[in-house]
mmCIF file of C-alpha atoms in Angstrom:
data_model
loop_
_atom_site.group_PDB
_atom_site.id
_atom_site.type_symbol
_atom_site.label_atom_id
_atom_site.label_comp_id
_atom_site.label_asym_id
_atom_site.label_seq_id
_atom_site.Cartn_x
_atom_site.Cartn_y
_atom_site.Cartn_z
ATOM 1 C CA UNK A 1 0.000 0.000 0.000
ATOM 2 C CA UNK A 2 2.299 2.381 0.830
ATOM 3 C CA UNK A 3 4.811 1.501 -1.970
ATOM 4 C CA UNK A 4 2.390 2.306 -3.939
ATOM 5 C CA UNK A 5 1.391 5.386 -2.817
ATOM 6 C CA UNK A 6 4.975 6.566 -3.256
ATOM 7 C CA UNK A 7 6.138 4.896 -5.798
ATOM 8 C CA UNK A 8 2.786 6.176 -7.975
ATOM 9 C CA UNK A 9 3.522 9.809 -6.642
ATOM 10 C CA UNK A 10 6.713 9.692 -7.331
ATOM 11 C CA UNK A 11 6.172 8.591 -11.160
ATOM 12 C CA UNK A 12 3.337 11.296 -11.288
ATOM 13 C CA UNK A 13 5.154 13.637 -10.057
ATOM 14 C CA UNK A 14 8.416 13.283 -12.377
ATOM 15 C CA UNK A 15 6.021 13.272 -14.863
ATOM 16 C CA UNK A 16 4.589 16.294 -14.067
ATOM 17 C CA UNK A 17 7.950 18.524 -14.027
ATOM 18 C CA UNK A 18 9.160 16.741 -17.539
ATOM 19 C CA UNK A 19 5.933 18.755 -18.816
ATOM 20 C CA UNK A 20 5.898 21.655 -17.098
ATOM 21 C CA UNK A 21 8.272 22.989 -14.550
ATOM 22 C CA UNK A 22 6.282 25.842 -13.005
ATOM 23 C CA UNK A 23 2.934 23.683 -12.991
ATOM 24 C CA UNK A 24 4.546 21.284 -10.771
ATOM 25 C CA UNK A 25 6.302 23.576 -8.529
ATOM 26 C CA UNK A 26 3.294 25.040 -8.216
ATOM 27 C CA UNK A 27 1.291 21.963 -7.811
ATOM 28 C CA UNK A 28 3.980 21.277 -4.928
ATOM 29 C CA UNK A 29 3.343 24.606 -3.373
ATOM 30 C CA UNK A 30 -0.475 23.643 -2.871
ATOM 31 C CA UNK A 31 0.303 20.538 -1.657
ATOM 32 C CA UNK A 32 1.927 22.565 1.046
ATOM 33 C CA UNK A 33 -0.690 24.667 1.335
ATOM 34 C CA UNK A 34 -3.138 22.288 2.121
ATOM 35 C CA UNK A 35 -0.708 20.842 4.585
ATOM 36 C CA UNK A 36 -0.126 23.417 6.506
ATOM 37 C CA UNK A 37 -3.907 24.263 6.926
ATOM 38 C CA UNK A 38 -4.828 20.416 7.791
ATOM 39 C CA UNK A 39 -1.985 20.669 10.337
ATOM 40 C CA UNK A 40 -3.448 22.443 13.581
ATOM 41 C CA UNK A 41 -6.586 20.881 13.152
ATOM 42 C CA UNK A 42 -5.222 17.428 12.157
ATOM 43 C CA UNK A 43 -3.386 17.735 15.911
ATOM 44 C CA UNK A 44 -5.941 19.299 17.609
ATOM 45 C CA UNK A 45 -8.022 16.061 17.189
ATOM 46 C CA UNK A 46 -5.243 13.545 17.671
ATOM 47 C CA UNK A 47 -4.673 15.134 20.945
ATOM 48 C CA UNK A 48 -8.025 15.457 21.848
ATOM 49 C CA UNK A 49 -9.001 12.074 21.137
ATOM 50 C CA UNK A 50 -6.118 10.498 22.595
ATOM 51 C CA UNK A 51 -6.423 12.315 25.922
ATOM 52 C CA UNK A 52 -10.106 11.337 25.592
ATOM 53 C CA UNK A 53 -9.689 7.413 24.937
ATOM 54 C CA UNK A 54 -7.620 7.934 28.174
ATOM 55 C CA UNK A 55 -10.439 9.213 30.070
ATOM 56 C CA UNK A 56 -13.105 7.261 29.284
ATOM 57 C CA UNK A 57 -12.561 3.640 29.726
ATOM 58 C CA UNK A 58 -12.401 0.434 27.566
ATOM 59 C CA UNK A 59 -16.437 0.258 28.962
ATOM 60 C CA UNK A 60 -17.642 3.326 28.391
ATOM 61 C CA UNK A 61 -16.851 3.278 24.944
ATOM 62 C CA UNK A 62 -18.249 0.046 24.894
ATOM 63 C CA UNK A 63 -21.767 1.246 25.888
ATOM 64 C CA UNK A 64 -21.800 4.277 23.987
ATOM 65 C CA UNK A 65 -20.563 2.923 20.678
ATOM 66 C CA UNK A 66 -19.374 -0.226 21.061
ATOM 67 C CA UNK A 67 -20.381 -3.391 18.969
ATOM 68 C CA UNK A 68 -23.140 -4.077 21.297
ATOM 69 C CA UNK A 69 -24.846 -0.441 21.613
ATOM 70 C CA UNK A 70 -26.862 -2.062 18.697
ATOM 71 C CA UNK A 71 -28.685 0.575 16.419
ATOM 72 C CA UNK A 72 -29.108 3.045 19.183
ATOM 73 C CA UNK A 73 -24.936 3.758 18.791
ATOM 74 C CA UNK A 74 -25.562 3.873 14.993
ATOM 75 C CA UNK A 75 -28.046 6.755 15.288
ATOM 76 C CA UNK A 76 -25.725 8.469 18.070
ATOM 77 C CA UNK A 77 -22.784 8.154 15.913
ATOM 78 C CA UNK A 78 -24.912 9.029 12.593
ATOM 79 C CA UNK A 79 -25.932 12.275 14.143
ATOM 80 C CA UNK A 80 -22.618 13.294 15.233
ATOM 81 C CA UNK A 81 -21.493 12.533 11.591
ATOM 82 C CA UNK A 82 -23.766 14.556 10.659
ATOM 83 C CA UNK A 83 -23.310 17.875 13.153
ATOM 84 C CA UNK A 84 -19.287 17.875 12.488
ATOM 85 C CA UNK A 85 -17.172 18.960 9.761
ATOM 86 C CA UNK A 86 -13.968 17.624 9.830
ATOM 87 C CA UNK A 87 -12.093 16.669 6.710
ATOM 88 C CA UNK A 88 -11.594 12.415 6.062
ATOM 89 C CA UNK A 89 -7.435 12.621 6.640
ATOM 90 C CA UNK A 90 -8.584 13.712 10.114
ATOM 91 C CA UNK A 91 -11.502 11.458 10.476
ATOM 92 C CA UNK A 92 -9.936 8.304 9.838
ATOM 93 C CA UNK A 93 -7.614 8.168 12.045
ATOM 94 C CA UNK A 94 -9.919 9.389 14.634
ATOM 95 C CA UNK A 95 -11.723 6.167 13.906
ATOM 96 C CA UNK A 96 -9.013 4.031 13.689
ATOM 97 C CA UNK A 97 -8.344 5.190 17.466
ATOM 98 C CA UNK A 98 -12.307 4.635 18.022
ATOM 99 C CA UNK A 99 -12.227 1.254 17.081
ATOM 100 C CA UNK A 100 -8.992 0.241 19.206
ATOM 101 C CA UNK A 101 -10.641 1.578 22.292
ATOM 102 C CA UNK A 102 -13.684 -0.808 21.749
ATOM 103 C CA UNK A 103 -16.333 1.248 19.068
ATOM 104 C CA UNK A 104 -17.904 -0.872 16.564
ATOM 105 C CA UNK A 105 -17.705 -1.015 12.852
ATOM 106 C CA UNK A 106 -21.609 -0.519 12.619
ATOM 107 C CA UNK A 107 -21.017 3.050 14.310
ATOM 108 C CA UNK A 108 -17.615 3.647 13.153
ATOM 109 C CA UNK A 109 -18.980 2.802 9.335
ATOM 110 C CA UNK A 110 -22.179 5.613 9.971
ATOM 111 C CA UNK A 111 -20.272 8.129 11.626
ATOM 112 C CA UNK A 112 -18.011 8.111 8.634
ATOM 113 C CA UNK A 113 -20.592 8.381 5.893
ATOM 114 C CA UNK A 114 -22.879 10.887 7.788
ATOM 115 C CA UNK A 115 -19.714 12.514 7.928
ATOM 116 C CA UNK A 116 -19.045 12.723 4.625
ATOM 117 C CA UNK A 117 -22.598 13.307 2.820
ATOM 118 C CA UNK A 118 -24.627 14.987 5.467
ATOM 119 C CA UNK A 119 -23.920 18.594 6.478
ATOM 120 C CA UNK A 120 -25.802 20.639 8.674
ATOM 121 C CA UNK A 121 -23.408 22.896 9.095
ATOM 122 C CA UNK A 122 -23.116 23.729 5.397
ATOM 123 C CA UNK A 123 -26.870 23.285 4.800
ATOM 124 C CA UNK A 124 -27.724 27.102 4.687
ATOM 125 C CA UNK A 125 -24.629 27.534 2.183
ATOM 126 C CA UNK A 126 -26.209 24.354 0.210
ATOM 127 C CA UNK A 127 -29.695 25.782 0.094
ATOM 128 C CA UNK A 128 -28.719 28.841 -0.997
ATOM 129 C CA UNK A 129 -27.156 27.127 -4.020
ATOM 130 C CA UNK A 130 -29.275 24.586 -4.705
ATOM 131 C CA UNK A 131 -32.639 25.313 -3.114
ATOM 132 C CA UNK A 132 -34.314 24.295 -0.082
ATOM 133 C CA UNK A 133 -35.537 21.230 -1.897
ATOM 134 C CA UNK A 134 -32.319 20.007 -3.150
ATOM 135 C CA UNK A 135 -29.992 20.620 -0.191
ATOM 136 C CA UNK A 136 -32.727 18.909 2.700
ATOM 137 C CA UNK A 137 -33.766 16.404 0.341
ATOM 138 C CA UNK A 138 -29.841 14.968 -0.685
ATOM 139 C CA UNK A 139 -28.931 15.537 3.440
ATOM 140 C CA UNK A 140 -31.890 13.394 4.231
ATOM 141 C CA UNK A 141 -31.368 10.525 2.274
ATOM 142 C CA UNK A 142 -27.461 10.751 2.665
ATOM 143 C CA UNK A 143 -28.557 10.473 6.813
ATOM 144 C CA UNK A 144 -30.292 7.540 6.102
ATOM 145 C CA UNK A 145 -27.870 6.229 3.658
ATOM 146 C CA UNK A 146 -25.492 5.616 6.641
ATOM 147 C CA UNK A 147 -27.648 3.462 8.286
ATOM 148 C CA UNK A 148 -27.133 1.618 5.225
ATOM 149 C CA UNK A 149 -24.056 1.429 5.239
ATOM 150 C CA UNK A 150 -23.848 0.503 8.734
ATOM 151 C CA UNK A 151 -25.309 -2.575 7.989
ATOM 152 C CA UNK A 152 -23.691 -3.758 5.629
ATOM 153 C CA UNK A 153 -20.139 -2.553 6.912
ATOM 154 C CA UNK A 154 -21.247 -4.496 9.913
ATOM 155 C CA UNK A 155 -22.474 -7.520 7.916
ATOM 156 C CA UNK A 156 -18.935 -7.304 6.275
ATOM 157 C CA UNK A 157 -16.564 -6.965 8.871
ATOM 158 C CA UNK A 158 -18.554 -9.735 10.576
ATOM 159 C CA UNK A 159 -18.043 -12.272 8.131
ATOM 160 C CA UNK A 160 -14.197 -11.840 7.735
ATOM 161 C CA UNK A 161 -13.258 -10.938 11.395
ATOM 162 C CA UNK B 1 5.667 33.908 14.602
ATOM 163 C CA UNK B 2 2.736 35.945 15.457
ATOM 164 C CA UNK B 3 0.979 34.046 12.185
ATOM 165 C CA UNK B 4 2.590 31.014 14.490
ATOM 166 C CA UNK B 5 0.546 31.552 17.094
ATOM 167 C CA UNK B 6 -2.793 32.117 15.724
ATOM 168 C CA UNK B 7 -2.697 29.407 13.066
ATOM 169 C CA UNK B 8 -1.294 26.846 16.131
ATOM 170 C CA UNK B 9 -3.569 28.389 19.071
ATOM 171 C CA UNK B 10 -5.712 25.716 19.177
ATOM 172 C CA UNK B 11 -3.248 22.400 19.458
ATOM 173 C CA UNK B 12 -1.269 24.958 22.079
ATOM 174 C CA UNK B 13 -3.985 25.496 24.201
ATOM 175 C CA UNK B 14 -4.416 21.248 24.350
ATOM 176 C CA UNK B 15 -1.066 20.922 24.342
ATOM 177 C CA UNK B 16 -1.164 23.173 28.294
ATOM 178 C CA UNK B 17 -3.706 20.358 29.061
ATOM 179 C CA UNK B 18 -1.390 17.814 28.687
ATOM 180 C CA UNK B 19 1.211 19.682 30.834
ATOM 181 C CA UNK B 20 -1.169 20.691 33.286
ATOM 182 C CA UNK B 21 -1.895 16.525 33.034
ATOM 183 C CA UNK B 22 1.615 15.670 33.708
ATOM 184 C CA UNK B 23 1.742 17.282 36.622
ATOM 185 C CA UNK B 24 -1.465 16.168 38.269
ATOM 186 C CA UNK B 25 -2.329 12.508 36.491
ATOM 187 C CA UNK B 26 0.983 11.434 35.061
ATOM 188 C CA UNK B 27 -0.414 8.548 33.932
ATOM 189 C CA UNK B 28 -3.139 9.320 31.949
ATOM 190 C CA UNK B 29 -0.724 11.853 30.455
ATOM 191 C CA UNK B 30 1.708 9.191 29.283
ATOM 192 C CA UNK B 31 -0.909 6.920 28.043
ATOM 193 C CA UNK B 32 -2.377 10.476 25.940
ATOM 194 C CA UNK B 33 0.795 11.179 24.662
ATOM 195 C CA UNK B 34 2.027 7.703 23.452
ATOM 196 C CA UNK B 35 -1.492 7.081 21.218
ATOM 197 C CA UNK B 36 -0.875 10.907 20.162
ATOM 198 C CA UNK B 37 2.964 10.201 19.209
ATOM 199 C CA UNK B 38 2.097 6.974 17.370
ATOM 200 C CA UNK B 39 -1.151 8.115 15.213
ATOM 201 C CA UNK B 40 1.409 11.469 14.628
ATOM 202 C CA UNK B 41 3.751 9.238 13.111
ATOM 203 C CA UNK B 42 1.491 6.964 10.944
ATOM 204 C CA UNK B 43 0.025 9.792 9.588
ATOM 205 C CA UNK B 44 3.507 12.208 8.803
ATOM 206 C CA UNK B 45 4.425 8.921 6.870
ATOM 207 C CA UNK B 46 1.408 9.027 4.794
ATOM 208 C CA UNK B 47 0.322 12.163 4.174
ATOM 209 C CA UNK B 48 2.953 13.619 2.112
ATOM 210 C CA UNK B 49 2.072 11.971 -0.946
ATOM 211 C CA UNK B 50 -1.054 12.140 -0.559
ATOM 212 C CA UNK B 51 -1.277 16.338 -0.187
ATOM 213 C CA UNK B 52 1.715 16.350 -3.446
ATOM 214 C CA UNK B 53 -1.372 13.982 -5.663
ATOM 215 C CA UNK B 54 -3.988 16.451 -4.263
ATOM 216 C CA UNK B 55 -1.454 19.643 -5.549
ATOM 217 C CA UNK B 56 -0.901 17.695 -8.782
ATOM 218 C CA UNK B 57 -4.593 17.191 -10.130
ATOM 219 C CA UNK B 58 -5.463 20.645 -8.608
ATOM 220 C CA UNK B 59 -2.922 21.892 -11.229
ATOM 221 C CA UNK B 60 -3.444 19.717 -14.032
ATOM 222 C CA UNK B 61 -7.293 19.421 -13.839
ATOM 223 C CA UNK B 62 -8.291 23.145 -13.967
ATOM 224 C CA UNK B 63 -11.983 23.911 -13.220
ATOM 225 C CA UNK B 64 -13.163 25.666 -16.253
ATOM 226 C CA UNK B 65 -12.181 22.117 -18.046
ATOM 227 C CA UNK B 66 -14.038 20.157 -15.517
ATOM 228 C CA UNK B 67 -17.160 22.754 -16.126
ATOM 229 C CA UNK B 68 -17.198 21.831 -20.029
ATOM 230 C CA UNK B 69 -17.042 18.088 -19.692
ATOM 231 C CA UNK B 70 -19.943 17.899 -17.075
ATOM 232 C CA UNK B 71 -21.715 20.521 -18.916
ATOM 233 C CA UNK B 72 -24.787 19.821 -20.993
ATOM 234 C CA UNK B 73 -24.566 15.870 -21.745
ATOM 235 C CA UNK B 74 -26.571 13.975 -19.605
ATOM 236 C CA UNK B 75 -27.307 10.520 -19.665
ATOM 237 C CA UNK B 76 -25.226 7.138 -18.688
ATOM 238 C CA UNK B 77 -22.129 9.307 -19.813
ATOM 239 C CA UNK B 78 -22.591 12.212 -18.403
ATOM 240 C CA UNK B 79 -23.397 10.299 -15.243
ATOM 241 C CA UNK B 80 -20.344 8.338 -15.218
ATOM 242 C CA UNK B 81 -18.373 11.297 -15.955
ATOM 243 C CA UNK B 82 -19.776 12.796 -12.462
ATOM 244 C CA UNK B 83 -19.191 9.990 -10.277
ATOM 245 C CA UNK B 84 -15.659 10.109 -12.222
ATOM 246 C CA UNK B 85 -14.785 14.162 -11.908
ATOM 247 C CA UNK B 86 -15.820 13.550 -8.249
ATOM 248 C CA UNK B 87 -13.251 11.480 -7.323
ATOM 249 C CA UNK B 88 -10.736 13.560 -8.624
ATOM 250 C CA UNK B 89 -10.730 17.513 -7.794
ATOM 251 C CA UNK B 90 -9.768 18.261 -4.140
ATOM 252 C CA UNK B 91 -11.101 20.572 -1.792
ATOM 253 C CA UNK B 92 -13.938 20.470 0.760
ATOM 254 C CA UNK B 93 -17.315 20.388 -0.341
ATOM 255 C CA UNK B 94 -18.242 23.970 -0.060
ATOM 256 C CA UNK B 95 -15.661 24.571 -2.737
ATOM 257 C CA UNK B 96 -17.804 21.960 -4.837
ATOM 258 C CA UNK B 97 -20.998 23.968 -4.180
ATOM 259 C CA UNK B 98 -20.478 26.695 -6.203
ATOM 260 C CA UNK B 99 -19.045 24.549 -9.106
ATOM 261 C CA UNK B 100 -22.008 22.388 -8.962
ATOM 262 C CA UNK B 101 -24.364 25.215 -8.911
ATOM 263 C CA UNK B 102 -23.141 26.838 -12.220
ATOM 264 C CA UNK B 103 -22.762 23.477 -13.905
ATOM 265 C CA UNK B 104 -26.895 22.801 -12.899
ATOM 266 C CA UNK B 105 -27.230 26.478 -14.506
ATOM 267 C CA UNK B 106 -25.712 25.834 -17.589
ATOM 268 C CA UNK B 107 -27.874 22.568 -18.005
ATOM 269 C CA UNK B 108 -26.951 19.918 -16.737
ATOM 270 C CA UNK B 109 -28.833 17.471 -14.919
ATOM 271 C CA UNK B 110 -30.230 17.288 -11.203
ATOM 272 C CA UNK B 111 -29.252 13.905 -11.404
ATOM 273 C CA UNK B 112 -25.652 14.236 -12.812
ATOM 274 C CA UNK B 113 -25.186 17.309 -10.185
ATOM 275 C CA UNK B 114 -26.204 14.886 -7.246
ATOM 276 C CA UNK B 115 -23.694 12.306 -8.067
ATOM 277 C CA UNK B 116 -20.814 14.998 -8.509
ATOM 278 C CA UNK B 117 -21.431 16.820 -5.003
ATOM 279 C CA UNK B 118 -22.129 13.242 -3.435
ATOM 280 C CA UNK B 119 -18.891 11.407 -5.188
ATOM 281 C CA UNK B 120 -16.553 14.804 -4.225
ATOM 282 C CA UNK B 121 -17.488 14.273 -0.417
ATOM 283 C CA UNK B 122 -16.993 11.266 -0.355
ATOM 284 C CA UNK B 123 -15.429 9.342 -3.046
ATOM 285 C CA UNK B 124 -12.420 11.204 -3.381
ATOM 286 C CA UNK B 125 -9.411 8.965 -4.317
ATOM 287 C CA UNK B 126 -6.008 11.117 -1.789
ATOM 288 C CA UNK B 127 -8.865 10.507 1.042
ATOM 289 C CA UNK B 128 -9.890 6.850 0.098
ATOM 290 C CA UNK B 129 -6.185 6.059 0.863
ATOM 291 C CA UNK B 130 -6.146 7.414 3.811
ATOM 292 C CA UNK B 131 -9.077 5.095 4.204
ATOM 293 C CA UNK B 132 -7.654 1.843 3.301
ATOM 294 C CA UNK B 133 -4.699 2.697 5.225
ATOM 295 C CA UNK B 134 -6.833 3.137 8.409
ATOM 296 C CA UNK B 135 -9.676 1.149 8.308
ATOM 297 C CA UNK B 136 -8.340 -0.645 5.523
ATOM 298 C CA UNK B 137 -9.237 -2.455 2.497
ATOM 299 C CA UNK B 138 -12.708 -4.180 2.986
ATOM 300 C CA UNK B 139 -14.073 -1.171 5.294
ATOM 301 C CA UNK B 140 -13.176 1.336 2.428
ATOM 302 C CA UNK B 141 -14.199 -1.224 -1.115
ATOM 303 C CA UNK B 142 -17.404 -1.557 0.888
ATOM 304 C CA UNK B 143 -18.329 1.847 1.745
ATOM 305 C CA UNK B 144 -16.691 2.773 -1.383
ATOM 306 C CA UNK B 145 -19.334 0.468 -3.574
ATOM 307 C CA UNK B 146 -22.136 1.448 -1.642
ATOM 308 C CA UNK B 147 -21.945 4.813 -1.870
ATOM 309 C CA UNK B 148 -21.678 4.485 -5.682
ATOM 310 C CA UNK B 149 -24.218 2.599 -6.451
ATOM 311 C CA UNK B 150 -26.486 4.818 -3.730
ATOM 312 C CA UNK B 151 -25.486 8.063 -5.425
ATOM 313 C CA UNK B 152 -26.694 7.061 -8.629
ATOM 314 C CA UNK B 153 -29.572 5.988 -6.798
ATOM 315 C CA UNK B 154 -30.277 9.416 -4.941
ATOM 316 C CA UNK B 155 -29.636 11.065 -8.268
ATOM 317 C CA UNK B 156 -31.810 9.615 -10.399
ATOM 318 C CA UNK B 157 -35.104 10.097 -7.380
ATOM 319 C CA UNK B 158 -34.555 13.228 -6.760
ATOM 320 C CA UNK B 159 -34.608 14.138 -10.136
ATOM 321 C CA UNK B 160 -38.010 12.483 -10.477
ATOM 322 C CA UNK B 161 -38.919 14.341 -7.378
ATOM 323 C CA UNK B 162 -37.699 17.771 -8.547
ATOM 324 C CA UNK B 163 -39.111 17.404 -11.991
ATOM 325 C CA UNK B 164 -42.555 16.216 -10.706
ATOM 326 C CA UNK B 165 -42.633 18.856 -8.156
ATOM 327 C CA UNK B 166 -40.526 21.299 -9.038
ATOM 328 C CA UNK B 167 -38.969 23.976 -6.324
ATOM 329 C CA UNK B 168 -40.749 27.118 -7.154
ATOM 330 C CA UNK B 169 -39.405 29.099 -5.101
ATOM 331 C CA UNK B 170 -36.134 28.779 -5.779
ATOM 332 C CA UNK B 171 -36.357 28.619 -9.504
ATOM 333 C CA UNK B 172 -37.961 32.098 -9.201
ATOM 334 C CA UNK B 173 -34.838 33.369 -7.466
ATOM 335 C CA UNK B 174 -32.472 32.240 -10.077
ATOM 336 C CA UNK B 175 -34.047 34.027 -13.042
ATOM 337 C CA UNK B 176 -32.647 37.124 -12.016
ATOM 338 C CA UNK B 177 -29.102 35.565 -12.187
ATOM 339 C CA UNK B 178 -27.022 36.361 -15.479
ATOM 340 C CA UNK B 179 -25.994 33.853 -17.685
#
């Protein structure tokens, strides 16, 4: 995986600056760029949710959204999915630390897709675009598209765990 | 260093929360820092390459391009080309919003505008490695196939939805927009 990653970039990249010098120093400049802005809030999280797997116990987690919290967890974690706005290099770590501490793949699986496709916090900049229609219509059945997937992420990681 | 500051208030301020931790609950504070020091490191390792791809189709794939090949064809292609266009630009979705919107204005489909916003949330490729390399490879194919197949889904509904009852209100505020 991650020979590939590099090894792809890499090729890509020399590519890129055999075509066009400037484009790709530019291209390495926004790469940068986006660094640097992912960075505080890309720590902030780590710390966060480090200090906070700390605090809560292996239980806790359990009951909140562990395997067993059932479909209860999946709505909890669905709706926080759904309330934040934090990009997917941050998120998945987040729930790679989740899942260590005890949180099931059901939850973990519709907190990430809520994540992704349902915004409330960008839903007044989405109606304004789209219409009122649009924007609550798409965030409504993305919210219930997580369930979705929560199933069958669950179903999944079942049968090869 | 001022610029410092501001950008880096926020991990600061939990950073004094961790000292403040050493001091009173050493423990917990050695426990925080060794799951903070090991995700930092998994994720310095990765990211690099995966920002560089992001800079590298943000240069090569300029918008206006993007705007003419989702423009006015509709259809399986134009559907496919979406879901495709999606998973390439970078950027967080509000950037998306206003691309989508003038795409939808210059014709094309509710259904093909759907599957672009939907697939550039969360189908992009730089954060579907992160993905694998997290939750790895089944999590991410799984979500990944889902989300596909439920885009196209959404798409073509709401479409139906739209055309059958048709958002009045809004379509009266975009006739005073220019062309």
């Amino acid at each position: 995986m991650n020979i590939v990653l590099y090894g792809g970039t890499a090729i890509l990249l020399a590519l890129s600056f055999q075509k066009d010098r400037g484009k790709s120093m530019k291209a390495l400049k926004k790469a940068w760029k986006a660094f640097e802005n992912i960075l505080p809030q890309f720590l902030v999280v780590i710390l966060m949710v480090s200090l906070l797997l700390s605090l809560l116990d292996h239980d806790m987690i359990l009951r909140i959204i562990g395997a067993e919290s059932g479909w209860l967890g999946v709505l909890l974690a669905s709706l926080v999915g759904s309330v934040t706005l934090i990009p997917g290099f941050v998120a998945f770590p987040t729930a790679a630390l989740l899942l260590q501490g005890g949180a099931g793949y059901m939850q973990i699986a519709a907190f990430i897709s809520s994540l992704m496709m349902v915004g409330i916090v960008t839903l007044p900049v989405e109606m304004r675009y789209f219409g009122k229609r649009l924007a609550i219509m798409r965030n409504v059945l993305a919210f219930f598209f997580s369930f979705v997937v929560a199933s069958v992420i669950g179903f999944v990681m079942e049968v090869l765990i | 260093m001022k610029k410092f500051l501001k950008q880096f208030k926020l991990p600061l301020g939990v950073a004094l929360v961790y000292i403040l931790l050493f001091v009173f609950s050493p423990d917990i504070a050695r426990r925080s820092s060794e799951v903070t020091w090991e995700y930092f490191l998994e994720m310095a390792f990765i990211l690099p390459p995966v920002f560089i791809l992001m800079g590298l189709m943000e240069v090569w794939l300029p918008k206006d391009k993007i705007q003419k090949w989702l423009g006015n064809d509709s259809g399986l292609r134009g559907g496919f080309f979406s879901l495709a266009l999606g998973t390439l630009p970078t950027g967080p979705v509000y950037v998306a919003f206003p691309l989508a919107a003038s795409l939808l204005h210059k014709g094309a489909s509710i259904t093909n505008v759907v599957i672009f916003l939907g697939s550039w949330a969360a189908l992009k490729i730089p954060q579907l490695m992160v993905e694998i390399k997290f939750l790895g490879l089944p999590f991410a194919l799984t979500r990944f196939a889902l989300t596909t197949i439920a885009l196209i889904i959404m798409g073509l509904f709401m479409k139906a939805m739209l055309t059958r009852f048709p958002d009045k209100e809004w379509l009266k505020s975009r006739e005073n927009l220019p062309d």
